[in-house]
mmCIF file of C-alpha atoms and ligand atoms in Angstrom:
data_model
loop_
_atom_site.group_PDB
_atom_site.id
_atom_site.type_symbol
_atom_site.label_atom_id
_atom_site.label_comp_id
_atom_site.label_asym_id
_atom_site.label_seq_id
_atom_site.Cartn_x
_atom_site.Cartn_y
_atom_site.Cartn_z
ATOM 1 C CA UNK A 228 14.438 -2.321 11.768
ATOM 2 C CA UNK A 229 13.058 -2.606 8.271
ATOM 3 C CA UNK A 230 14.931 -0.798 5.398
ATOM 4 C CA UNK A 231 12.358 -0.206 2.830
ATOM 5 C CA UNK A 232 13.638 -0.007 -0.916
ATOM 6 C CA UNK A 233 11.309 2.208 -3.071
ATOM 7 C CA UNK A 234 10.961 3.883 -6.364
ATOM 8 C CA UNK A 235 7.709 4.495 -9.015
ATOM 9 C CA UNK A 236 9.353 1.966 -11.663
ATOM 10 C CA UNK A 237 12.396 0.328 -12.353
ATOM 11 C CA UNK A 238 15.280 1.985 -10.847
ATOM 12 C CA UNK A 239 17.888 -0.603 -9.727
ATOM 13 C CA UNK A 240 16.076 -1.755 -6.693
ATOM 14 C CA UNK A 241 17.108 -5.314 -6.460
ATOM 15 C CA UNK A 242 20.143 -5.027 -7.715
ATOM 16 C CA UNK A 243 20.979 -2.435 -4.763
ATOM 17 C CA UNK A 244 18.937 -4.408 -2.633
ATOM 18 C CA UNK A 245 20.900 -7.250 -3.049
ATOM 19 C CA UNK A 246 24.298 -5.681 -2.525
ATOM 20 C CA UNK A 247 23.193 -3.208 0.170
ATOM 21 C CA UNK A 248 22.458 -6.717 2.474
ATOM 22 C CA UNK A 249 25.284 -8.564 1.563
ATOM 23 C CA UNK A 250 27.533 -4.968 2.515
ATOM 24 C CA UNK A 251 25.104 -5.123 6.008
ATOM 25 C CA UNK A 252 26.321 -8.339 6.421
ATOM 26 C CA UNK A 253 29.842 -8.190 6.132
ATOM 27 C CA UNK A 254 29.775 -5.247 8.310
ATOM 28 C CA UNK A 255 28.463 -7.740 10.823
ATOM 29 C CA UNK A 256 25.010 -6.344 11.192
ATOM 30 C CA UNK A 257 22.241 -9.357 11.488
ATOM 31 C CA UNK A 258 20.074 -9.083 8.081
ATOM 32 C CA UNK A 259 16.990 -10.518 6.799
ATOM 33 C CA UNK A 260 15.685 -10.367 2.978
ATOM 34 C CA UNK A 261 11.997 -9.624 2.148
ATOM 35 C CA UNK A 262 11.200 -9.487 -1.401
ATOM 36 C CA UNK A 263 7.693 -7.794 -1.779
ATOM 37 C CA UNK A 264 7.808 -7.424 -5.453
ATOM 38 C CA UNK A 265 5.549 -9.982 -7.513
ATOM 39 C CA UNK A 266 8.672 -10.518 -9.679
ATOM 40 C CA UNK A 267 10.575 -12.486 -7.113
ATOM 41 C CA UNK A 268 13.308 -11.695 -8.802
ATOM 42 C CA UNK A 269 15.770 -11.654 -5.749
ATOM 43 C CA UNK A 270 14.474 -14.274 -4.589
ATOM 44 C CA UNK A 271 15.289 -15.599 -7.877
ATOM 45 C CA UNK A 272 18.700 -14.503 -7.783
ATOM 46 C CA UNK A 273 19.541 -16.302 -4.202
ATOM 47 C CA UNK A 274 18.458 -19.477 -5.892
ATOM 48 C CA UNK A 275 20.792 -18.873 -9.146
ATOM 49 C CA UNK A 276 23.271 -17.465 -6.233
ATOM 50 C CA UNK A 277 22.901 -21.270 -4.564
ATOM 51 C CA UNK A 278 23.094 -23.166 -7.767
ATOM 52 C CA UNK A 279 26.609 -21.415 -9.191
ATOM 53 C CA UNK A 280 28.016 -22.061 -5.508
ATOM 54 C CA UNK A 281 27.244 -25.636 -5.847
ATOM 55 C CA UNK A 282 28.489 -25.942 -9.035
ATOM 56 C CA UNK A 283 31.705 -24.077 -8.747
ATOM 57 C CA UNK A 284 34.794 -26.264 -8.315
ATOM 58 C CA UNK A 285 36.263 -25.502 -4.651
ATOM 59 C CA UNK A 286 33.925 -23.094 -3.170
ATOM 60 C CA UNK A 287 30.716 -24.708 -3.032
ATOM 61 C CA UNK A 288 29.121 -23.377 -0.429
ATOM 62 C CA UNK A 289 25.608 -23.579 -2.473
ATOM 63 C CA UNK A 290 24.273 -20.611 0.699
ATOM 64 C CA UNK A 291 23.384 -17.675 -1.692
ATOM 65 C CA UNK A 292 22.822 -15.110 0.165
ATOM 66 C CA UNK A 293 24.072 -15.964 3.658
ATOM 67 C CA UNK A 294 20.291 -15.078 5.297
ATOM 68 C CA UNK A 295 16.994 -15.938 4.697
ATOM 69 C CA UNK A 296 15.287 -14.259 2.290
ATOM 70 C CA UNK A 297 11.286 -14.741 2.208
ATOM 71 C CA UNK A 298 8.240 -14.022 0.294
ATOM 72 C CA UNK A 299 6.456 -10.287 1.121
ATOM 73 C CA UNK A 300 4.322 -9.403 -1.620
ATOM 74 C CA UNK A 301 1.750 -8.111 0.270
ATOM 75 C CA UNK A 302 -0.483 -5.205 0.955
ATOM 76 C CA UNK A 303 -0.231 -7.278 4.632
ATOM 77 C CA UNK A 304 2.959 -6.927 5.048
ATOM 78 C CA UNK A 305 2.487 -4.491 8.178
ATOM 79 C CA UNK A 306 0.663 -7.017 9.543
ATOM 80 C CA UNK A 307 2.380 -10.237 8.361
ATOM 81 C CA UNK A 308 6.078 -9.511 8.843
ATOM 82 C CA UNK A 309 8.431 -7.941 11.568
ATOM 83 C CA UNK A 310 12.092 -8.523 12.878
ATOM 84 C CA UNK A 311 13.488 -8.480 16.161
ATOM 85 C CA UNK A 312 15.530 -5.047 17.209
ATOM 86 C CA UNK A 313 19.353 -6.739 16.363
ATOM 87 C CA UNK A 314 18.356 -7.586 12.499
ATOM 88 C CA UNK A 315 17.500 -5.017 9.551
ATOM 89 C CA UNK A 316 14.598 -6.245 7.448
ATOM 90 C CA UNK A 317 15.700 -5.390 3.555
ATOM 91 C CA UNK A 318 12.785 -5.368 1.647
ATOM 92 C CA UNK A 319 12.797 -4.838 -2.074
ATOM 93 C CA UNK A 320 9.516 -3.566 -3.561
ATOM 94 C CA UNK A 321 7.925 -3.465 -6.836
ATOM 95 C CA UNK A 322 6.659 -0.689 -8.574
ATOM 96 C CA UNK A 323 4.902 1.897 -6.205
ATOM 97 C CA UNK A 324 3.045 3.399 -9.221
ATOM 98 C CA UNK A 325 1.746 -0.261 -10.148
ATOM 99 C CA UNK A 326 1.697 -1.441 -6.830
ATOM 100 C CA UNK A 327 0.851 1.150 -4.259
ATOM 101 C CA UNK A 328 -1.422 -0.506 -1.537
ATOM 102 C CA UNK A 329 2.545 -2.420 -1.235
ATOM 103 C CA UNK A 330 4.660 0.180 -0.500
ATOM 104 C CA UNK A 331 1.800 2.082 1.885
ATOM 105 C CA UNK A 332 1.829 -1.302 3.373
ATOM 106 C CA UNK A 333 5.789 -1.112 3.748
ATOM 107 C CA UNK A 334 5.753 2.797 4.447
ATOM 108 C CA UNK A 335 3.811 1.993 7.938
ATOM 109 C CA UNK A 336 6.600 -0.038 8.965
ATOM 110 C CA UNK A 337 9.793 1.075 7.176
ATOM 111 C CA UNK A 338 12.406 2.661 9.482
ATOM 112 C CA UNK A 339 14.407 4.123 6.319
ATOM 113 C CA UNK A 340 12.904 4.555 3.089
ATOM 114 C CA UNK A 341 15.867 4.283 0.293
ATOM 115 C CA UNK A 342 14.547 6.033 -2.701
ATOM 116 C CA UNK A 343 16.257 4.390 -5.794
ATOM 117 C CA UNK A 344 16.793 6.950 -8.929
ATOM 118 C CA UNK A 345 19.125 7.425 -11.709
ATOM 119 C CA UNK A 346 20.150 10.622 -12.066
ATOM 120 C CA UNK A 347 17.737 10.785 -15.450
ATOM 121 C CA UNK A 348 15.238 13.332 -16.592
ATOM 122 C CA UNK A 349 12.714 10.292 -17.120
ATOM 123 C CA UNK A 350 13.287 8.493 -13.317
ATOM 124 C CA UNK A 351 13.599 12.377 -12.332
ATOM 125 C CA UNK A 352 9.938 13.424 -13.584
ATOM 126 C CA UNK A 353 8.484 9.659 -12.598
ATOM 127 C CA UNK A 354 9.670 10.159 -8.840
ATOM 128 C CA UNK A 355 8.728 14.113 -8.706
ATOM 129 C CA UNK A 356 5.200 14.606 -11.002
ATOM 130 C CA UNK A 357 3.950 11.569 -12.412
ATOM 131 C CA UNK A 358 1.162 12.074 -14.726
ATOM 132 C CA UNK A 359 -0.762 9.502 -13.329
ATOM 133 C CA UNK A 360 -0.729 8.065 -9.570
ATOM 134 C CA UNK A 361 0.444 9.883 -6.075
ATOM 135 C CA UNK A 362 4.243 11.124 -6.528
ATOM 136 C CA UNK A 363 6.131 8.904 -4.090
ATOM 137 C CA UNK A 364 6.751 12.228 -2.022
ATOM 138 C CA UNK A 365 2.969 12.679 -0.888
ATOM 139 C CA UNK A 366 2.803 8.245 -0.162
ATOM 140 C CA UNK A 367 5.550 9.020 2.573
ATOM 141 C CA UNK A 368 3.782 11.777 3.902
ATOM 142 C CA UNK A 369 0.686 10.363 3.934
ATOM 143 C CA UNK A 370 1.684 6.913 5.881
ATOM 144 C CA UNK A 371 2.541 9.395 8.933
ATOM 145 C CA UNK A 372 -0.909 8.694 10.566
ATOM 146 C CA UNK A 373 -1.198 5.101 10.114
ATOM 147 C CA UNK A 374 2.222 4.312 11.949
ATOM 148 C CA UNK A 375 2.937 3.649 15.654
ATOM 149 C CA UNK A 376 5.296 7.148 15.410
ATOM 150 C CA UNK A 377 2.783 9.001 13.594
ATOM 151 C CA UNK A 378 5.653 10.762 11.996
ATOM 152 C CA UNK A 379 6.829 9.477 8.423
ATOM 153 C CA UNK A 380 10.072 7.857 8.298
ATOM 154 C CA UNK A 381 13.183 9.335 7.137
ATOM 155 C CA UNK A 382 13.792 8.719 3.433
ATOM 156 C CA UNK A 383 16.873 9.255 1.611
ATOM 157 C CA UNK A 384 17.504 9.475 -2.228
ATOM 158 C CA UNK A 385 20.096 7.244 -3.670
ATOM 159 C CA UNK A 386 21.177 8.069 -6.832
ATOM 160 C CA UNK A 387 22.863 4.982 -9.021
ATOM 161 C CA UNK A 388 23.474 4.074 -12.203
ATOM 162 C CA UNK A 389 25.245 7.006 -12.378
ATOM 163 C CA UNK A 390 28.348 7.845 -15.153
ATOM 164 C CA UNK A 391 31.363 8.895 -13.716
ATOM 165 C CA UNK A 392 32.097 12.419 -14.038
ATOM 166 C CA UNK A 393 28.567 13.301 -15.776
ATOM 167 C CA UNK A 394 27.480 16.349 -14.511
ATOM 168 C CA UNK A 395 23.820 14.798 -14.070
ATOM 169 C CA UNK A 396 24.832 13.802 -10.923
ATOM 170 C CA UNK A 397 25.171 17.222 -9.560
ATOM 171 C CA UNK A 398 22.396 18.581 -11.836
ATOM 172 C CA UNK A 399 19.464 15.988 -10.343
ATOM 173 C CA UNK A 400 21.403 16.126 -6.609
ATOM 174 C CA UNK A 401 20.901 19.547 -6.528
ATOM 175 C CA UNK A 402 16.977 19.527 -8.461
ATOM 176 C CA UNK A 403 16.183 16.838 -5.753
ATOM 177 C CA UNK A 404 17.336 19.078 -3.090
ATOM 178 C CA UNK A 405 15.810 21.936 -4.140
ATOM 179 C CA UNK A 406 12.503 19.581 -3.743
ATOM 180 C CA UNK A 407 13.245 19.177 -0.191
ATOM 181 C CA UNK A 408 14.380 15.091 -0.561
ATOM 182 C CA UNK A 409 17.290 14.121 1.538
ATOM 183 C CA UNK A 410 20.136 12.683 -1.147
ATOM 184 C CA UNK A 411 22.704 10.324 -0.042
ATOM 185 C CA UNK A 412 26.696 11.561 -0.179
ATOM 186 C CA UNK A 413 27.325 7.442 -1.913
ATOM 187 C CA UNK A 414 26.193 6.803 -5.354
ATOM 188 C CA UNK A 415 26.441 3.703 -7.169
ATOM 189 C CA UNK A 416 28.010 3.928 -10.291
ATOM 190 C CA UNK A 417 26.777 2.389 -13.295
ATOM 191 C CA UNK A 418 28.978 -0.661 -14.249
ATOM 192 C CA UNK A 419 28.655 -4.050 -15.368
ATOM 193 C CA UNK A 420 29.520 -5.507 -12.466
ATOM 194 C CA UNK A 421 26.202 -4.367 -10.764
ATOM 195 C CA UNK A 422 24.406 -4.921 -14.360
ATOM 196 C CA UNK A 423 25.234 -8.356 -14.284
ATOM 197 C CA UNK A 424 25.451 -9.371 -10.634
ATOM 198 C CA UNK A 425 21.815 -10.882 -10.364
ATOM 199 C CA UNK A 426 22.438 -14.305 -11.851
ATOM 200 C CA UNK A 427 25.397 -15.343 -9.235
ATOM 201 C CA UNK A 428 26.872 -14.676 -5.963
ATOM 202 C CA UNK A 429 28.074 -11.358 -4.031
ATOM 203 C CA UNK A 430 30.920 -11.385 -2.682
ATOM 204 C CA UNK A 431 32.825 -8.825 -0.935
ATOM 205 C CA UNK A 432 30.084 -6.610 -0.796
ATOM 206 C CA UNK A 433 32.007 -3.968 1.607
ATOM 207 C CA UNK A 434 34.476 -3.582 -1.275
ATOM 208 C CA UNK A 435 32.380 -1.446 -3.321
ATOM 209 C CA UNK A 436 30.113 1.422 -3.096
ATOM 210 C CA UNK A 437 27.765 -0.712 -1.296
ATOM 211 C CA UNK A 438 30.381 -0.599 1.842
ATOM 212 C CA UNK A 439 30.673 3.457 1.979
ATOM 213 C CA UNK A 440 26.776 3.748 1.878
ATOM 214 C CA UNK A 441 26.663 1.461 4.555
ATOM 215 C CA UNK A 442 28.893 3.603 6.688
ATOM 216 C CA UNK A 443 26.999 6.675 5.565
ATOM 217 C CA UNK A 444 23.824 5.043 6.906
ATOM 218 C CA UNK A 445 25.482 4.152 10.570
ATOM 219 C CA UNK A 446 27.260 7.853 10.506
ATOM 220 C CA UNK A 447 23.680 9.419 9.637
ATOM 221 C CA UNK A 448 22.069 7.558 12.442
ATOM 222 C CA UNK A 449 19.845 6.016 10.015
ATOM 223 C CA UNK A 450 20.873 2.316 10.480
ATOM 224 C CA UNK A 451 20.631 0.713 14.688
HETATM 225 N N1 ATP B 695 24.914 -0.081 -10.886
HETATM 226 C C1 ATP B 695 24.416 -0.517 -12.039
HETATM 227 N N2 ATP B 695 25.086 -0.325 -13.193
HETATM 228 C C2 ATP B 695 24.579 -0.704 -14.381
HETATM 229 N N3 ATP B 695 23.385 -1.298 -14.520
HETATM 230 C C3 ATP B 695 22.664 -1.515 -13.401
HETATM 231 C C4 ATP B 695 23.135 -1.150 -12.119
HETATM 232 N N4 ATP B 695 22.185 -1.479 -11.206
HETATM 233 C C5 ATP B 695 21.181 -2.051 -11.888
HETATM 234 N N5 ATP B 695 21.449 -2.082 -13.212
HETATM 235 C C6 ATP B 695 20.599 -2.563 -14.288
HETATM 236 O O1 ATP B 695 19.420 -1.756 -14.294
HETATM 237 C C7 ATP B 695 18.282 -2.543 -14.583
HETATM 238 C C8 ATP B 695 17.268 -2.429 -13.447
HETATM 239 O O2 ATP B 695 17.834 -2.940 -12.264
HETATM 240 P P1 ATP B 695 16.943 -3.717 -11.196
HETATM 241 O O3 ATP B 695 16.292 -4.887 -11.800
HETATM 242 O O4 ATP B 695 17.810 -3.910 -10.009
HETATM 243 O O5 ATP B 695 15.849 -2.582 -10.901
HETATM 244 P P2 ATP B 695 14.469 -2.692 -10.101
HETATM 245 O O6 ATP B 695 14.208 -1.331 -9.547
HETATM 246 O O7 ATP B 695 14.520 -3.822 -9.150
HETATM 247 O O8 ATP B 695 13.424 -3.011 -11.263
HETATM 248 P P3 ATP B 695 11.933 -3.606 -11.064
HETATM 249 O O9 ATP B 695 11.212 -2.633 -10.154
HETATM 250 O O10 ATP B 695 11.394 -3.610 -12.465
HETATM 251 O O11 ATP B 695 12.085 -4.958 -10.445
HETATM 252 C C9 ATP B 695 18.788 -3.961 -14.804
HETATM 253 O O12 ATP B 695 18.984 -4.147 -16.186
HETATM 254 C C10 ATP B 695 20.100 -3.970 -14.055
HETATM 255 O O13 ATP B 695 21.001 -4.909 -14.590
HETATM 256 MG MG1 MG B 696 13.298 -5.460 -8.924
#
């Protein structure tokens, strides 16, 4: 299965990307990395991952991220890239307002779509009326006909970067709702371990918030 990870503009994508795998794989779930923004930038961070590894006294391991993680940027990946039933495809994607033949590309094939938001008034009005582009609503709905299912896939809203206790949470939960999105119980809370995580290993993944979204996805159904 392929989880897609989507949003109009920056919105912690890689960064959840990146921990959402390494949680996948701890849970022992087989995982594969696509990064289909032009940025590269978790491909990027597997090589920085590889070099601290190396480096560090004792460890050493110099893996990374303990699965391949390849290339995608590409409004072919539907037709470029699959994975066999027993491994989840995580792809990280660019910027669907910059980049949108991309993510229609990755919406034909995605069996989740994980819709990355803070809970902000500015990633708020990007993701829900955009002045300029298709809101990222109407891209799902319209990549129904072009897959195998003809049905859209199910996407799901997590919110991250999110301050404890604010009551933005709530407030953009419930605005999202009220939208008709699905919204994820797990948030990610906005810390500087995630702000700073991109330049070195993950470890222990299943620790964090990253581990109770991954058993919210197998309760849901959402993950095989
Ligand atoms: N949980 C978090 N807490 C605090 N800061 C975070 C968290 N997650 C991500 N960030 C920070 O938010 C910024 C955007 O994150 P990231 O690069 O993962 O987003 P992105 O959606 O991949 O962006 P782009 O689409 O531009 O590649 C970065 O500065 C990152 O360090
Ligand atoms: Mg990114």
């Amino acid at each position: 299965m392929f989880i897609v990870n989507i949003s109009p503009r920056t919105a912690g994508k890689t960064t959840n990307s990146g921990w959402l795998s390494k949680a996948l794989y701890e849970r022992g779930h087989r995982v594969k990395g696509f990064d289909a923004d032009h940025s590269q930038q978790w491909i990027q961070w597997h090589e920085d991952a590889k070099a601290v590894e190396e480096k560090a006294e004792g460890e050493g391991k110099g893996v990374g991220f303990p699965f391949e993680i390849v290339s995608a940027a590409t409004p072919r990946f539907h037709h470029q890239h699959s994975v066999p039933d027993n491994v989840i495809g995580v792809v990280d994607c660019g910027h669907s307002e910059n980049h949108p033949e991309i993510t229609d590309s990755l919406l034909r094939v995605a069996d989740l779509a994980l819709v990355h938001m803070s809970p902000t008034s500015s990633d708020f009005q990007r993701l829900t009326e955009p002045m300029e582009g298709t809101p990222l609503k109407d891209m799902i709905t319209r990549s129904a006909p072009l897959r195998e299912t003809t049905v859209a896939p199910p996407a799901w809203v997590l919110l991250n970067r999110v301050v404890h206790n604010a009551g933005s949470t709530r407030a953009y939960r419930n605005k999202l709702k009220d939208l008709g999105w699905n919204v994820l119980t797990t948030t990610i809370p906005r810390n500087e371990e995630f702000a700073n995580s991109t330049l070195g290993p993950v470890y222990d993944a299943d620790d964090t918030n990253f581990g109770a979204l991954v058993t919210e996805l197998e309760r849901k159904g959402l993950i095989k």
